[in-house]
Amino acid sequence: MTLAPYGSWKSPISSDSIVSSSIRLGAIAIDGGNVYWNEGRPTEGGRNVIMRYDGDYSEITSAPLNVRSLVHEYGGGEYLVKDGRIYFSNFSDRCIYRKIGEGTPSPLTVEGAYRYADFVWNRSYGKLICVREDSTETGEPINTLVAVNTANGEDIQVLVSGADFYASPRLNSTGDKLAWISWQHPNMPWDGTELWLADLVESNTGVLTIQNPQLVAGGKDESIFQPEWSPDGNLYFVSDRTGWWNLYRTSAEDMTIQPLCLMEAEFGLPQWVFGMSTYGFTGDGKILCSYTQQGKSHLAILDPLHLDWGLQEIDLPFTSISGLRCEGDRAVFHGGSPTEPTAIVLLNLTTGTWQKIRVASDLQIDPHYISAAQPIEFPTENGKTAYGLFYPPKNKDFQAEASEKPPLLVKSHGGPTASTSGSLSLGIQYWTSRGFAVLDVNYGGSTGYGREYRDRLKGNWGIVDVDDCANGAKFLADKGLVDGDRLAISGGSAGGYTTLCALTFRDAFKAGASHYGICDLEALATDTHKFESRYLDSLIGKYPEQKEIYIQRSPIHFTEKLSCAIAFFQGLEDKVVPPNQAEMMVDALRQKGLPVAYVPFEGEQHGFRKAENIKRALDGEFYFYAQIFGFAPADDIEPLAIENLL
């Protein structure tokens, strides 16, 4: 092994290889035994393509079609496959497109100020039911559930209206009952939602209406996730009424609610996007479900007729499982592990055999360059415990002097109601194979540890998350695992806010990078999209009544406290965190004389999708730390313009 300082190691995991060999694996569907998925391609400008696997691979939507919805800005639920028909939302014109059999996709609806997502097809009435976001009027968009006539896309009927948000319209097998989730400001869907059920009736003139609506479950303090109809006509759903997202069902006769498997585990997820799924029904009437405990995913079978048997675990090598879909004796899901990239996995429930039909990266890496995630717990404020995934440096070709400790990059995930994943991330391995240690923090407020842990952030955003990131870094430094004088923190979106708060209000870190992060909470409260426009009510307090708290927790107002270097990476078409947020902070650092870099990206929204921008952000951040921490990168990296660098 070659002796070289941490950070200067030569790695086979380059930014070029990451973007050229990697794709984003999106929503999965299974229909008629065929598997479909939405595939994001950085090398095609971030275009999203529906793919099919039926033994062979087929590209279903060709350029310039881009299968993506921006309902709630985050989208999801952008396509539906049913009985060989495909309906999808196209990014550029916002229209619903239809593809029947091997025919060419064609627009069903007309272009306008509408967005569509979360589709379900009512075969009986020839209607496509979905969530519509209407921006034809000034002010907030109006969200409704609508029925789109598949014979005439201009015939669109509003079925349900009045709530601020809707999700998960679900039809029973006969198509005469509709269930859905709704919620009101200021709740987010993981705070409290309502599950509704109604009869669906079509008049002689073809008008579809709902009748006898009734509230099944939920409320302002109970989060409902993924309603589904079983083949025998019962309505199932996930609720966190016990403090954990567990499975329940209602009786078709009297609508009584029965828990199926109460346990301290999460069968639900924060609904940032539409179409999320953690369970489904198999051909023999059982439930295949995924759940999370202590940050690790499990897959199991639950028999509704024999609940006393409990969960029957399926032994698989995946620690991260999501997007689960079932049909007959087959299931498909996203599966990943600490040493294998996420893949679309097809599982035969009869034989127990499985195969990967698409992998997020075809980059072949010697495992001696891979740093496997190590779950850690560490003490944080008020005698509590926080969680994270630690990745020590690893590269079979290099080692550092025994007296040297590695620099640490703390990663703060977005959301903030989200969580880290232990699946192999080439973005993390990029750092560890060059000699950095990485701590991916599941700070208080993250999902996967029950509602109490999730609620730690209520009223405490910018405090609890920041403390947990700083304490995680301190924990590793005190154990001698990292260099306490070379600590950096990085995050995107809400994780960027945590990053900027940590760099402003704490003295744990010497440098950091904000990727489309928030620095002014007032600006966010008054200049963001509908979905998150009242999110800060619970995370910070009501605005403008509690304006002073917004000011106190906004890094932009306390730049005099800054004493470290920061790099900013920002999409110029970002509607979630507008670019003026980054630009205000850059100006403040520039005037203070601190090292600062600003990299704006034309044509990018919230998150980077183009290969050249993903590469630039990754290499640029590494180059930035090299200049601040004083090591020489082994790669020939395009220099980043750093102002005030001495």
PDB file of C-alpha atoms in Angstrom, residues 332 474 510 520 530:
ATOM      1  CA  VAL A 332     -40.914  -6.355  -7.464  1.00  0.00           C
ATOM      2  CA  LYS A 474     -17.752  15.178  18.196  1.00  0.00           C
ATOM      3  CA  LYS A 510     -14.279  24.225   9.677  1.00  0.00           C
ATOM      4  CA  ASP A 520     -33.584  32.753   5.360  1.00  0.00           C
ATOM      5  CA  LYS A 530     -47.986  25.320  -1.655  1.00  0.00           C
TER       6      LYS A 530
END
